[in-house]
mmCIF file of C-alpha atoms and ligand atoms in Angstrom:
data_model
loop_
_atom_site.group_PDB
_atom_site.id
_atom_site.type_symbol
_atom_site.label_atom_id
_atom_site.label_comp_id
_atom_site.label_asym_id
_atom_site.label_seq_id
_atom_site.Cartn_x
_atom_site.Cartn_y
_atom_site.Cartn_z
ATOM 1 C CA MET V 23 -24.468 -2.161 10.494
ATOM 2 C CA ALA V 24 -24.093 1.541 11.124
ATOM 3 C CA ALA V 25 -24.938 4.087 8.420
ATOM 4 C CA TYR V 26 -22.206 6.085 6.712
ATOM 5 C CA VAL V 27 -21.842 8.888 4.227
ATOM 6 C CA LEU V 28 -20.387 7.162 1.169
ATOM 7 C CA ASN V 29 -19.976 9.881 -1.441
ATOM 8 C CA THR V 30 -16.992 11.516 0.204
ATOM 9 C CA TRP V 31 -13.221 11.136 0.337
ATOM 10 C CA TYR V 32 -12.090 9.303 3.458
ATOM 11 C CA PRO V 33 -8.501 8.892 4.609
ATOM 12 C CA VAL V 34 -7.711 5.192 4.526
ATOM 13 C CA ALA V 35 -3.938 4.861 5.131
ATOM 14 C CA TRP V 36 -0.746 6.814 5.393
ATOM 15 C CA SER V 37 0.919 6.965 1.976
ATOM 16 C CA ARG V 38 4.087 5.747 3.710
ATOM 17 C CA ASP V 39 2.332 2.442 4.500
ATOM 18 C CA VAL V 40 1.225 1.612 0.946
ATOM 19 C CA GLY V 41 3.888 0.209 -1.335
ATOM 20 C CA ARG V 42 4.573 -2.812 -3.501
ATOM 21 C CA GLN V 43 3.190 -5.152 -0.868
ATOM 22 C CA LEU V 44 -0.522 -5.825 -0.311
ATOM 23 C CA THR V 45 -1.955 -3.800 2.554
ATOM 24 C CA CYS V 46 -5.370 -4.348 4.162
ATOM 25 C CA ARG V 47 -7.580 -1.704 5.668
ATOM 26 C CA ARG V 48 -11.168 -1.762 6.867
ATOM 27 C CA ILE V 49 -13.423 1.237 6.247
ATOM 28 C CA VAL V 50 -17.219 1.707 6.480
ATOM 29 C CA GLU V 51 -17.378 -1.984 7.364
ATOM 30 C CA LYS V 52 -15.700 -3.093 4.147
ATOM 31 C CA ASP V 53 -12.283 -4.677 3.845
ATOM 32 C CA VAL V 54 -10.100 -3.221 1.142
ATOM 33 C CA VAL V 55 -6.744 -4.311 -0.210
ATOM 34 C CA LEU V 56 -4.346 -1.612 -1.341
ATOM 35 C CA TYR V 57 -1.139 -1.603 -3.333
ATOM 36 C CA ARG V 58 0.956 0.852 -5.279
ATOM 37 C CA ASN V 59 1.321 -0.030 -8.959
ATOM 38 C CA SER V 60 4.533 0.343 -10.915
ATOM 39 C CA CYS V 61 3.441 3.864 -11.962
ATOM 40 C CA GLY V 62 3.194 4.829 -8.292
ATOM 41 C CA GLN V 63 -0.605 5.006 -8.191
ATOM 42 C CA VAL V 64 -2.541 3.397 -5.363
ATOM 43 C CA VAL V 65 -5.004 0.697 -6.389
ATOM 44 C CA ALA V 66 -7.815 -0.261 -3.988
ATOM 45 C CA HIS V 67 -10.044 -3.310 -4.378
ATOM 46 C CA LEU V 68 -12.615 -4.942 -2.180
ATOM 47 C CA ASP V 69 -10.588 -7.530 -0.298
ATOM 48 C CA MET V 70 -12.604 -10.483 -1.552
ATOM 49 C CA CYS V 71 -12.188 -12.624 -4.620
ATOM 50 C CA PRO V 72 -15.515 -12.932 -6.470
ATOM 51 C CA HIS V 73 -14.897 -16.679 -6.934
ATOM 52 C CA ARG V 74 -14.756 -18.238 -3.459
ATOM 53 C CA MET V 75 -14.523 -15.032 -1.433
ATOM 54 C CA LEU V 76 -10.902 -15.506 -0.412
ATOM 55 C CA PRO V 77 -9.306 -12.218 0.706
ATOM 56 C CA LEU V 78 -7.296 -10.953 -2.236
ATOM 57 C CA SER V 79 -4.772 -9.624 0.258
ATOM 58 C CA LEU V 80 -3.554 -13.234 0.493
ATOM 59 C CA GLY V 81 -2.666 -13.077 -3.195
ATOM 60 C CA ARG V 82 0.222 -11.429 -4.975
ATOM 61 C CA ILE V 83 1.008 -8.616 -7.354
ATOM 62 C CA ARG V 84 1.991 -9.858 -10.804
ATOM 63 C CA GLN V 85 3.345 -7.972 -13.726
ATOM 64 C CA MET V 86 1.541 -8.938 -16.945
ATOM 65 C CA HIS V 87 3.138 -9.149 -20.422
ATOM 66 C CA SER V 88 1.761 -5.657 -21.095
ATOM 67 C CA GLY V 89 3.850 -4.380 -18.185
ATOM 68 C CA GLU V 90 0.706 -3.590 -16.240
ATOM 69 C CA ASP V 91 0.371 -4.722 -12.647
ATOM 70 C CA ALA V 92 -2.416 -7.087 -11.678
ATOM 71 C CA LEU V 93 -3.510 -8.838 -8.527
ATOM 72 C CA GLU V 94 -3.594 -12.625 -8.584
ATOM 73 C CA CYS V 95 -5.808 -14.539 -6.172
ATOM 74 C CA SER V 96 -3.820 -17.123 -4.285
ATOM 75 C CA TYR V 97 -6.506 -19.837 -4.459
ATOM 76 C CA HIS V 98 -7.104 -20.488 -8.194
ATOM 77 C CA GLY V 99 -5.205 -17.651 -9.825
ATOM 78 C CA MET V 100 -8.009 -15.403 -11.056
ATOM 79 C CA THR V 101 -6.226 -12.158 -11.875
ATOM 80 C CA PHE V 102 -7.595 -8.611 -11.781
ATOM 81 C CA ASP V 103 -6.194 -5.471 -13.341
ATOM 82 C CA GLY V 104 -6.145 -2.051 -11.695
ATOM 83 C CA SER V 105 -9.699 -1.334 -12.824
ATOM 84 C CA GLY V 106 -10.905 -4.533 -11.155
ATOM 85 C CA ALA V 107 -11.594 -6.384 -14.413
ATOM 86 C CA CYS V 108 -10.659 -10.050 -14.485
ATOM 87 C CA ILE V 109 -7.938 -10.551 -17.086
ATOM 88 C CA ARG V 110 -7.084 -14.176 -16.449
ATOM 89 C CA ILE V 111 -8.780 -17.346 -15.289
ATOM 90 C CA PRO V 112 -6.249 -20.175 -15.404
ATOM 91 C CA GLY V 113 -7.366 -23.148 -17.497
ATOM 92 C CA GLN V 114 -10.330 -21.488 -19.175
ATOM 93 C CA ARG V 115 -11.353 -18.472 -21.193
ATOM 94 C CA ILE V 116 -12.988 -15.581 -19.392
ATOM 95 C CA VAL V 117 -16.766 -15.897 -19.482
ATOM 96 C CA GLY V 118 -18.931 -12.845 -18.812
ATOM 97 C CA SER V 119 -17.299 -9.877 -17.104
ATOM 98 C CA PRO V 120 -16.125 -11.064 -13.721
ATOM 99 C CA ALA V 121 -14.629 -8.241 -11.702
ATOM 100 C CA VAL V 122 -13.704 -7.199 -8.214
ATOM 101 C CA GLN V 123 -15.121 -3.967 -6.820
ATOM 102 C CA THR V 124 -12.563 -1.184 -7.112
ATOM 103 C CA PHE V 125 -12.495 2.159 -5.339
ATOM 104 C CA PRO V 126 -11.073 5.489 -6.583
ATOM 105 C CA THR V 127 -8.069 6.757 -4.613
ATOM 106 C CA HIS V 128 -6.079 9.955 -4.437
ATOM 107 C CA GLU V 129 -3.084 11.023 -2.340
ATOM 108 C CA ASN V 130 -2.666 14.292 -0.491
ATOM 109 C CA MET V 131 -1.082 15.454 2.762
ATOM 110 C CA GLY V 132 0.760 12.169 3.191
ATOM 111 C CA LEU V 133 -2.439 10.146 3.110
ATOM 112 C CA VAL V 134 -4.257 7.845 0.729
ATOM 113 C CA TRP V 135 -7.873 8.969 0.355
ATOM 114 C CA ILE V 136 -10.539 6.586 -0.848
ATOM 115 C CA TRP V 137 -14.031 7.052 -2.290
ATOM 116 C CA MET V 138 -16.395 4.308 -1.100
ATOM 117 C CA GLY V 139 -19.505 5.662 -2.867
ATOM 118 C CA GLU V 140 -20.601 6.090 -6.470
ATOM 119 C CA PRO V 141 -17.341 6.073 -8.474
ATOM 120 C CA ALA V 142 -18.674 8.471 -11.124
ATOM 121 C CA LEU V 143 -18.982 11.168 -8.457
ATOM 122 C CA ALA V 144 -15.382 10.895 -7.222
ATOM 123 C CA ASP V 145 -13.615 14.170 -7.960
ATOM 124 C CA PRO V 146 -9.967 14.324 -6.778
ATOM 125 C CA ALA V 147 -10.241 18.123 -6.639
ATOM 126 C CA GLN V 148 -12.563 17.640 -3.660
ATOM 127 C CA VAL V 149 -9.956 15.826 -1.559
ATOM 128 C CA PHE V 150 -9.300 17.835 1.591
ATOM 129 C CA ASP V 151 -6.284 20.116 1.579
ATOM 130 C CA LEU V 152 -4.693 22.459 4.095
ATOM 131 C CA PRO V 153 -2.638 25.005 2.095
ATOM 132 C CA GLN V 154 -0.188 25.558 4.990
ATOM 133 C CA TYR V 155 0.817 21.890 4.727
ATOM 134 C CA HIS V 156 2.580 22.755 1.440
ATOM 135 C CA ASP V 157 3.884 26.194 2.505
ATOM 136 C CA GLU V 158 7.646 26.363 3.116
ATOM 137 C CA ASN V 159 7.114 28.856 5.937
ATOM 138 C CA TRP V 160 5.221 26.174 7.815
ATOM 139 C CA SER V 161 6.306 22.694 8.769
ATOM 140 C CA ALA V 162 4.306 19.508 8.850
ATOM 141 C CA VAL V 163 5.020 16.493 11.026
ATOM 142 C CA GLU V 164 3.158 13.231 10.555
ATOM 143 C CA GLY V 165 1.883 11.474 13.640
ATOM 144 C CA ASP V 166 0.275 8.089 14.075
ATOM 145 C CA ALA V 167 -2.763 6.085 13.090
ATOM 146 C CA LEU V 168 -4.420 5.946 16.501
ATOM 147 C CA LYS V 169 -6.982 3.184 16.880
ATOM 148 C CA ILE V 170 -9.886 4.232 19.098
ATOM 149 C CA GLY V 171 -12.605 1.829 20.187
ATOM 150 C CA CYS V 172 -15.594 4.028 19.378
ATOM 151 C CA PHE V 173 -17.827 5.099 16.500
ATOM 152 C CA TYR V 174 -16.243 7.873 14.431
ATOM 153 C CA LEU V 175 -19.014 10.364 15.214
ATOM 154 C CA ASN V 176 -18.158 10.084 18.909
ATOM 155 C CA LEU V 177 -14.644 11.186 18.010
ATOM 156 C CA ALA V 178 -16.173 13.928 15.827
ATOM 157 C CA ASP V 179 -18.179 15.042 18.908
ATOM 158 C CA ASN V 180 -14.880 15.429 20.735
ATOM 159 C CA LEU V 181 -13.415 17.392 17.829
ATOM 160 C CA CYS V 182 -16.307 19.886 17.897
ATOM 161 C CA ASP V 183 -15.843 20.379 21.620
ATOM 162 C CA PRO V 184 -13.056 22.715 22.806
ATOM 163 C CA ALA V 185 -14.458 22.723 26.347
ATOM 164 C CA HIS V 186 -13.100 19.271 27.196
ATOM 165 C CA VAL V 187 -9.519 20.439 26.764
ATOM 166 C CA SER V 188 -9.469 22.204 30.145
ATOM 167 C CA PHE V 189 -10.340 18.958 31.930
ATOM 168 C CA VAL V 190 -8.857 16.149 29.834
ATOM 169 C CA HIS V 191 -5.532 17.621 28.705
ATOM 170 C CA THR V 192 -4.261 19.404 31.795
ATOM 171 C CA SER V 193 -0.607 18.457 31.203
ATOM 172 C CA THR V 194 -0.473 19.373 27.502
ATOM 173 C CA LEU V 195 -3.150 21.384 25.695
ATOM 174 C CA GLY V 196 -5.363 22.773 28.433
ATOM 175 C CA SER V 197 -5.282 24.864 31.557
ATOM 176 C CA PRO V 198 -7.781 25.734 34.290
ATOM 177 C CA ALA V 199 -8.004 29.288 32.866
ATOM 178 C CA GLY V 200 -10.335 27.983 30.161
ATOM 179 C CA GLU V 201 -12.766 26.103 32.378
ATOM 180 C CA ASP V 202 -15.519 28.728 32.417
ATOM 181 C CA VAL V 203 -14.976 30.311 29.014
ATOM 182 C CA PRO V 204 -18.042 29.745 26.792
ATOM 183 C CA VAL V 205 -17.786 28.070 23.399
ATOM 184 C CA GLN V 206 -19.263 29.468 20.205
ATOM 185 C CA PHE V 207 -19.844 27.933 16.799
ATOM 186 C CA GLU V 208 -21.159 28.707 13.349
ATOM 187 C CA PRO V 209 -21.818 26.728 10.160
ATOM 188 C CA THR V 210 -19.312 26.819 7.303
ATOM 189 C CA SER V 211 -19.606 25.709 3.688
ATOM 190 C CA THR V 212 -18.241 22.254 4.542
ATOM 191 C CA GLY V 213 -19.243 21.781 8.168
ATOM 192 C CA LEU V 214 -18.878 24.036 11.162
ATOM 193 C CA VAL V 215 -16.320 25.848 13.243
ATOM 194 C CA THR V 216 -16.371 25.892 17.033
ATOM 195 C CA TRP V 217 -14.129 28.290 18.896
ATOM 196 C CA ARG V 218 -13.204 30.185 21.966
ATOM 197 C CA TRP V 219 -10.568 32.648 23.119
ATOM 198 C CA ILE V 220 -8.926 32.548 26.515
ATOM 199 C CA VAL V 221 -7.472 35.987 27.015
ATOM 200 C CA ASP V 222 -4.721 37.140 29.369
ATOM 201 C CA ALA V 223 -3.943 33.782 30.940
ATOM 202 C CA PRO V 224 -0.803 31.684 31.429
ATOM 203 C CA ALA V 225 0.344 29.680 28.377
ATOM 204 C CA ILE V 226 -0.747 26.052 28.202
ATOM 205 C CA PRO V 227 1.923 23.487 29.148
ATOM 206 C CA LEU V 228 2.737 22.725 25.498
ATOM 207 C CA PHE V 229 3.483 26.381 24.736
ATOM 208 C CA GLN V 230 5.359 26.817 27.999
ATOM 209 C CA LYS V 231 7.665 24.018 26.831
ATOM 210 C CA PHE V 232 8.094 25.065 23.200
ATOM 211 C CA GLY V 233 7.239 28.786 23.085
ATOM 212 C CA ASN V 234 9.113 31.828 24.354
ATOM 213 C CA PHE V 235 6.351 33.389 26.370
ATOM 214 C CA SER V 236 7.488 35.226 29.472
ATOM 215 C CA GLY V 237 4.081 36.548 30.535
ATOM 216 C CA ASN V 238 0.412 35.907 29.950
ATOM 217 C CA VAL V 239 -0.957 35.086 26.501
ATOM 218 C CA ASP V 240 -4.132 35.342 24.463
ATOM 219 C CA ARG V 241 -4.995 31.862 23.268
ATOM 220 C CA TRP V 242 -7.378 30.733 20.568
ATOM 221 C CA HIS V 243 -8.904 27.422 19.595
ATOM 222 C CA TYR V 244 -10.793 27.132 16.308
ATOM 223 C CA TYR V 245 -12.085 23.618 15.718
ATOM 224 C CA HIS V 246 -12.789 23.380 11.995
ATOM 225 C CA TYR V 247 -14.939 20.358 11.259
ATOM 226 C CA HIS V 248 -15.365 19.277 7.638
ATOM 227 C CA ALA V 249 -18.145 16.733 7.374
ATOM 228 C CA PRO V 250 -18.054 13.907 7.801
ATOM 229 C CA SER V 251 -14.605 12.829 8.967
ATOM 230 C CA ILE V 252 -12.099 15.678 9.083
ATOM 231 C CA ALA V 253 -11.225 18.053 11.890
ATOM 232 C CA VAL V 254 -8.471 20.646 11.807
ATOM 233 C CA ILE V 255 -7.823 22.439 15.060
ATOM 234 C CA ASP V 256 -6.216 25.828 14.675
ATOM 235 C CA PHE V 257 -4.795 26.740 18.052
ATOM 236 C CA GLY V 258 -2.172 29.178 19.112
ATOM 237 C CA SER V 259 -1.069 31.919 21.426
ATOM 238 C CA ALA V 260 0.337 35.426 21.285
ATOM 239 C CA ALA V 261 1.603 37.617 24.117
ATOM 240 C CA THR V 262 -1.272 39.477 25.734
ATOM 241 C CA GLY V 263 -1.548 43.029 24.489
ATOM 242 C CA THR V 264 -0.222 42.337 20.958
ATOM 243 C CA GLY V 265 -3.691 42.417 19.433
ATOM 244 C CA ALA V 266 -4.183 38.757 18.522
ATOM 245 C CA PRO V 267 -7.944 38.718 19.270
ATOM 246 C CA GLU V 268 -8.317 41.714 16.945
ATOM 247 C CA GLY V 269 -6.545 39.845 14.147
ATOM 248 C CA ASN V 270 -2.858 40.658 14.584
ATOM 249 C CA ARG V 271 -1.141 37.304 14.775
ATOM 250 C CA SER V 272 2.170 38.421 13.248
ATOM 251 C CA ASP V 273 4.093 37.276 16.307
ATOM 252 C CA CYS V 274 2.432 34.136 17.522
ATOM 253 C CA MET V 275 2.835 30.423 17.875
ATOM 254 C CA GLN V 276 0.237 28.642 15.769
ATOM 255 C CA ILE V 277 -0.415 24.975 15.152
ATOM 256 C CA TYR V 278 -2.956 23.132 13.046
ATOM 257 C CA ALA V 279 -3.619 19.780 14.669
ATOM 258 C CA CYS V 280 -5.217 17.684 11.935
ATOM 259 C CA HIS V 281 -7.407 14.673 12.605
ATOM 260 C CA PHE V 282 -8.307 12.577 9.588
ATOM 261 C CA MET V 283 -10.750 9.953 10.740
ATOM 262 C CA THR V 284 -11.268 6.570 9.131
ATOM 263 C CA PRO V 285 -14.665 5.161 10.132
ATOM 264 C CA VAL V 286 -13.810 1.474 10.394
ATOM 265 C CA ASP V 287 -17.053 0.176 11.882
ATOM 266 C CA GLU V 288 -19.431 1.151 14.658
ATOM 267 C CA ASN V 289 -16.897 0.163 17.301
ATOM 268 C CA THR V 290 -13.672 1.378 15.753
ATOM 269 C CA THR V 291 -12.153 4.544 14.351
ATOM 270 C CA ILE V 292 -8.632 5.242 13.163
ATOM 271 C CA ASP V 293 -7.462 8.782 13.841
ATOM 272 C CA HIS V 294 -4.679 9.693 11.399
ATOM 273 C CA TRP V 295 -3.212 12.752 13.062
ATOM 274 C CA LEU V 296 -0.504 15.192 12.099
ATOM 275 C CA HIS V 297 0.428 18.730 12.948
ATOM 276 C CA VAL V 298 1.382 21.724 10.836
ATOM 277 C CA LYS V 299 3.018 24.657 12.621
ATOM 278 C CA ASN V 300 4.180 28.159 11.757
ATOM 279 C CA PHE V 301 7.795 27.594 12.752
ATOM 280 C CA GLN V 302 10.632 25.252 11.852
ATOM 281 C CA ALA V 303 12.147 22.938 14.413
ATOM 282 C CA THR V 304 14.763 20.236 14.673
ATOM 283 C CA ASP V 305 13.748 16.600 14.283
ATOM 284 C CA GLN V 306 14.247 16.221 18.007
ATOM 285 C CA ILE V 307 11.863 19.087 18.828
ATOM 286 C CA ASN V 308 9.354 17.780 16.273
ATOM 287 C CA GLN V 309 9.420 14.388 17.930
ATOM 288 C CA GLN V 310 8.991 15.977 21.355
ATOM 289 C CA LEU V 311 6.004 17.933 20.065
ATOM 290 C CA SER V 312 4.493 14.788 18.555
ATOM 291 C CA GLU V 313 4.989 13.053 21.867
ATOM 292 C CA GLN V 314 2.936 15.772 23.581
ATOM 293 C CA PHE V 315 0.130 15.212 21.057
ATOM 294 C CA ARG V 316 0.460 11.464 21.539
ATOM 295 C CA ILE V 317 -0.101 11.936 25.282
ATOM 296 C CA ALA V 318 -3.109 14.203 24.672
ATOM 297 C CA PHE V 319 -4.801 11.964 22.105
ATOM 298 C CA ALA V 320 -4.266 8.927 24.302
ATOM 299 C CA GLU V 321 -6.229 10.843 26.949
ATOM 300 C CA ASP V 322 -9.085 11.337 24.454
ATOM 301 C CA LYS V 323 -8.931 7.637 23.607
ATOM 302 C CA VAL V 324 -9.446 6.677 27.252
ATOM 303 C CA ILE V 325 -12.477 8.972 27.512
ATOM 304 C CA LEU V 326 -14.032 7.912 24.197
ATOM 305 C CA GLU V 327 -13.608 4.194 24.784
ATOM 306 C CA ALA V 328 -15.130 4.481 28.257
ATOM 307 C CA ILE V 329 -18.117 6.384 26.811
ATOM 308 C CA HIS V 330 -18.512 3.809 24.052
ATOM 309 C CA ALA V 331 -18.523 0.971 26.581
ATOM 310 C CA ASN V 332 -21.174 2.737 28.655
ATOM 311 C CA GLU V 333 -23.311 3.494 25.601
ATOM 312 C CA ARG V 334 -23.292 -0.192 24.720
ATOM 313 C CA ARG V 335 -24.206 -1.212 28.260
ATOM 314 C CA HIS V 336 -27.032 1.327 28.638
ATOM 315 C CA GLN V 337 -29.401 1.747 25.709
ATOM 316 C CA ASN V 338 -31.070 5.193 25.393
ATOM 317 C CA PRO V 339 -29.480 6.745 28.493
ATOM 318 C CA ARG V 340 -31.199 10.151 27.821
ATOM 319 C CA PRO V 341 -28.142 12.399 28.179
ATOM 320 C CA VAL V 342 -28.400 15.845 29.745
ATOM 321 C CA ARG V 343 -27.664 18.510 27.154
ATOM 322 C CA LEU V 344 -25.337 21.433 27.913
ATOM 323 C CA ALA V 345 -24.635 24.624 25.989
ATOM 324 C CA ILE V 346 -21.332 23.137 24.784
ATOM 325 C CA ASP V 347 -23.271 20.360 23.026
ATOM 326 C CA ALA V 348 -24.778 22.716 20.440
ATOM 327 C CA ALA V 349 -21.887 22.256 17.987
ATOM 328 C CA PRO V 350 -21.674 18.439 18.251
ATOM 329 C CA MET V 351 -25.459 18.216 17.840
ATOM 330 C CA ARG V 352 -25.286 20.389 14.728
ATOM 331 C CA MET V 353 -22.489 18.169 13.427
ATOM 332 C CA ARG V 354 -24.649 15.064 13.870
ATOM 333 C CA LYS V 355 -27.563 16.714 12.046
ATOM 334 C CA LEU V 356 -25.291 17.673 9.195
ATOM 335 C CA VAL V 357 -23.973 14.138 8.781
ATOM 336 C CA GLN V 358 -27.519 12.763 8.945
ATOM 337 C CA SER V 359 -28.643 15.202 6.233
ATOM 338 C CA MET V 360 -25.753 14.042 4.023
ATOM 339 C CA MET V 361 -26.850 10.433 4.469
ATOM 340 C CA ASP V 362 -30.491 11.374 3.793
ATOM 341 C CA SER V 363 -29.489 13.088 0.532
ATOM 342 C CA GLU V 364 -27.548 10.034 -0.545
ATOM 343 C CA ALA V 365 -30.487 7.768 0.280
ATOM 344 C CA LEU V 366 -32.808 9.990 -1.773
ATOM 345 C CA MET V 367 -30.367 10.019 -4.677
ATOM 346 C CA GLN V 368 -30.089 6.261 -4.490
ATOM 347 C CA ALA V 369 -33.893 5.851 -4.446
ATOM 348 C CA GLU V 370 -34.257 8.155 -7.447
ATOM 349 C CA SER V 371 -31.665 6.256 -9.385
ATOM 350 C CA THR V 372 -33.316 2.916 -8.543
ATOM 351 C CA ASN V 373 -36.718 4.270 -9.514
ATOM 352 C CA GLN V 374 -35.415 5.619 -12.794
ATOM 353 C CA GLN V 375 -34.261 2.132 -13.572
ATOM 354 C CA THR V 376 -37.629 0.591 -12.610
ATOM 355 C CA GLY V 377 -39.786 3.476 -13.918
ATOM 356 C CA GLN V 378 -41.307 4.286 -10.509
ATOM 357 C CA ARG V 379 -41.822 7.721 -8.932
ATOM 358 C CA THR V 380 -39.776 8.640 -5.827
ATOM 359 C CA PRO V 381 -42.044 9.817 -2.970
ATOM 360 C CA GLN V 382 -40.961 13.304 -1.909
ATOM 361 C CA PRO V 383 -40.879 14.360 1.752
ATOM 362 C CA GLU V 384 -44.137 16.173 2.697
ATOM 363 C CA LEU V 385 -43.832 19.932 2.962
ATOM 364 C CA ALA V 386 -44.983 21.533 6.198
ATOM 365 C CA PRO V 387 -48.001 23.910 5.715
ATOM 366 C CA ALA V 388 -46.925 27.543 5.203
HETATM 367 S S1 LIG O 13 -11.074 -17.954 -4.672
HETATM 368 FE FE1 LIG O 13 -10.014 -16.596 -5.945
HETATM 369 S S2 LIG O 13 -9.687 -17.673 -7.747
HETATM 370 FE FE2 LIG O 13 -10.814 -19.051 -6.527
HETATM 371 FE FE1 LIG O 14 -8.970 16.155 23.209
#
């Protein structure tokens, strides 16, 4: 089993896909069953009855006398309320406190977010938000849930790596003008941002199709990574000479391409993607834009799945490191440090319960 950050909000499903039917998803190697209760809130349980381990997703939603929704197992009828507590065992009284594990959820930006870690730490105010998503001067268009056959950190590598765009996405998001432009990055409060500007060059194919640029443009790419599983790519163009690199983006075409990654297991990631742009468009244009993204992300999928296959075939291949790898390597360290903190917290909590002292990491001599 791979290791995962658990005390974080992960996207688990599009809100549009969770309704009054039972919906299964797999995340951090656990199967969960989701449904929307009669109040409209999303309930998420471990998809396994504590009796004989039957997936609860084979059961059904029942409305109890109280009016509350509950989930009934389809094997012997054990029934669980929204908190996971067992409220009915047919033919007998309830003994002990049988329950099914239940996960906090919250909805934002068209997605259901789930907290797979310590429930007491789940704070809905920490769910990721992009303010422009809600701004009437911008428009948001939901994309797909793209299944990619790789570990989610390999996709995160790709999303901290603007340099690949010039080679992988030549018909949509990239152009040869960017091939030799260096990439820079810096840490942020939630992760890191990797960026580069390609100044005074032809517009990329996507902006040639949908923008009104008659001459060369100044183009930016800011890859905002929020650890561990969110990447928002701010990219856009303005006519060369209008001062965009100096901060004047009053007349530009700007898009946030959002990637909300669900780490399914070490071989699978779901990329929930959408875009938010600083102009309105018809449904037809929106669909055409989404189709361009669909083409581009399918190109990433090919690359990432081929890498994953090679990584599995060749253990410890000792990769050559390039300057462009600095940001992905920092990203990996950041995720590892989050997992280390959780492990330490877990050890301290266990030791408090058993009365033992947690060994602290040794300090290096001053
Ligand atoms: S397996 Fe669920 S009630 Fe028996
Ligand atoms: Fe890409």
